Coordinates of C-alpha atoms in Angstrom, one line a residue:
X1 CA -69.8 29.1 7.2
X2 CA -70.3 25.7 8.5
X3 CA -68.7 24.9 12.4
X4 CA -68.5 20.8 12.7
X5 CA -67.6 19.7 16.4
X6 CA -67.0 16.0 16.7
X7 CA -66.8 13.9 19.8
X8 CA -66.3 10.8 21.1
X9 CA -63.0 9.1 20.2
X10 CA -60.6 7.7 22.7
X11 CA -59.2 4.5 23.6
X12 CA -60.6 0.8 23.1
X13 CA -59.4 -2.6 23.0
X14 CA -59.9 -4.6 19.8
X15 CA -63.2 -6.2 19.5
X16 CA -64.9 -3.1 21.5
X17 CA -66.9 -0.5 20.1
X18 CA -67.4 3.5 20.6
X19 CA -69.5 6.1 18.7
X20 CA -68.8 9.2 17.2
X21 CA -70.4 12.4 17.3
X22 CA -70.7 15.3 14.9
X23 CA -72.8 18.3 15.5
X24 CA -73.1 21.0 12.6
X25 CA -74.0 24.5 13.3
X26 CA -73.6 28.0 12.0
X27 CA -75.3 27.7 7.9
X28 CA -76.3 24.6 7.8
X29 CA -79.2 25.0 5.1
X30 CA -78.3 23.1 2.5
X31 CA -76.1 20.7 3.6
X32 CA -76.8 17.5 1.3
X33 CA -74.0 14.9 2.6
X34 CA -72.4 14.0 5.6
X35 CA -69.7 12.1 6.8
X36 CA -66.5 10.8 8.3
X37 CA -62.7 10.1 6.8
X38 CA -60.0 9.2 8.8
X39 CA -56.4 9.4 8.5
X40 CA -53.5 7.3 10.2
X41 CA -50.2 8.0 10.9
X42 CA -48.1 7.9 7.0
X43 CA -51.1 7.2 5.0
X44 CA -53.9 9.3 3.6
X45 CA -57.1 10.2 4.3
X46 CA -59.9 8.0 3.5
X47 CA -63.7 7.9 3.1
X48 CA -65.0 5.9 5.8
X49 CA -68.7 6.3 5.7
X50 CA -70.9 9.3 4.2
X51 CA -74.8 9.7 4.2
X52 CA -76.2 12.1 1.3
X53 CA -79.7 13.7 1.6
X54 CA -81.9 11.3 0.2
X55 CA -79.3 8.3 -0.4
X56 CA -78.2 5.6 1.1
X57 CA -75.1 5.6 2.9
X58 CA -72.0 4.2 1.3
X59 CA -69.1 2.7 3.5
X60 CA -65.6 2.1 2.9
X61 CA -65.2 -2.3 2.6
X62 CA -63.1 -2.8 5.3
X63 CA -65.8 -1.5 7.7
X64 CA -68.9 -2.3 6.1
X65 CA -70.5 -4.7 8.5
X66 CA -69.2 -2.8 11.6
X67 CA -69.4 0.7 11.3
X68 CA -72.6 2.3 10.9
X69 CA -73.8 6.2 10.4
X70 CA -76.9 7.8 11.0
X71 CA -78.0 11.3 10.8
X72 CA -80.4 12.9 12.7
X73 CA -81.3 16.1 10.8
X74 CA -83.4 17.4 13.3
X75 CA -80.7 17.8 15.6
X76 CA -77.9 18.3 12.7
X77 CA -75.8 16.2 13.7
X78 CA -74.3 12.7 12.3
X79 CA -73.0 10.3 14.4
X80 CA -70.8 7.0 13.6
X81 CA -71.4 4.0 15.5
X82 CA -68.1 1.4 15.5
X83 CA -68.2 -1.6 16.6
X84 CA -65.7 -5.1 16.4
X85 CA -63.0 -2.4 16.4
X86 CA -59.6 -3.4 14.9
X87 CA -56.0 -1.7 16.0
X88 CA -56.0 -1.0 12.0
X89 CA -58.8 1.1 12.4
X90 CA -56.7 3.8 14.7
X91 CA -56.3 7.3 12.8
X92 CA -58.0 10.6 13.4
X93 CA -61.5 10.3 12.5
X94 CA -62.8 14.3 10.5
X95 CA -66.8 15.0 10.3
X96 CA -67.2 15.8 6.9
X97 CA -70.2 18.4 5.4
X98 CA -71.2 19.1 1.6
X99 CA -72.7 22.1 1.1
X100 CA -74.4 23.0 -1.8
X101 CA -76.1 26.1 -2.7
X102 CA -78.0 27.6 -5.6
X103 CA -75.5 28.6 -8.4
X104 CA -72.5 28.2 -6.5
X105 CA -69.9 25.1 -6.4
X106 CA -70.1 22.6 -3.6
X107 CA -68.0 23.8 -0.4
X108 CA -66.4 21.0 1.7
X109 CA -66.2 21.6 6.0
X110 CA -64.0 19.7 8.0
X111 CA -64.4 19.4 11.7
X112 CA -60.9 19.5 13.9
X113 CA -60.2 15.7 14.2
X114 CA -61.1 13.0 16.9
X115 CA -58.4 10.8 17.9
X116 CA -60.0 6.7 18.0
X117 CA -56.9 4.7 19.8
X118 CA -57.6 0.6 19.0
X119 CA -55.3 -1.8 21.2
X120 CA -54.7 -4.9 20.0

């Protein structure tokens, strides 16, 4: 099992910025992509930004330019740094982990959801 604790979210005004941490513990070996998706009240949950092992990270448009992830696998964690935030880009932000082991089919973690507020 994979545990994926995020933190960070709250409350900013548009135009402000906050960052996003995800720290993965428990079986972390082989663990080949990480990421966030959000979701917002009525709509579904999207892909906002992911980093695969070896890749190069791959952003959803409408944040490409002000969103930017980074993982640090030493201390397996990822983190997503937002900046020129909107009030569209208010939802619950989910850390996101692929694991893929020998044999077996990929296994998706979620963590529990940070809550990023945007005021207009």
């Amino acid at each position: 099992q994979v545990q994926l604790v995020e933190s960070g979210g709250g409350l900013v005004q548009a135009g402000g910025s906050l960052r996003l941490s995800c720290a993965a513990s428990g079986s972390i070996s082989g663990i080949n992509a990480m990421g966030w998706y959000r979701q917002a009240p009525g709509k579904q949950r999207e892909l906002v930004a992911l980093i695969i092992r070896g890749g190069s990270p791959n952003y959803a448009d409408s944040v490409k330019g002000r969103f930017t992830i980074a993982r640090d696998n030493g201390k397996n964690t990822v983190y997503l740094q937002m900046n020129t935030l909107e009030p569209e880009d208010t939802a619950v932000y989910y850390c996101y982990a692929q694991r893929t082991l020998p044999r077996e089919p990929p296994y998706d973690y979620w963590g529990q959801g940070t809550q990023v507020t945007v005021s207009s």
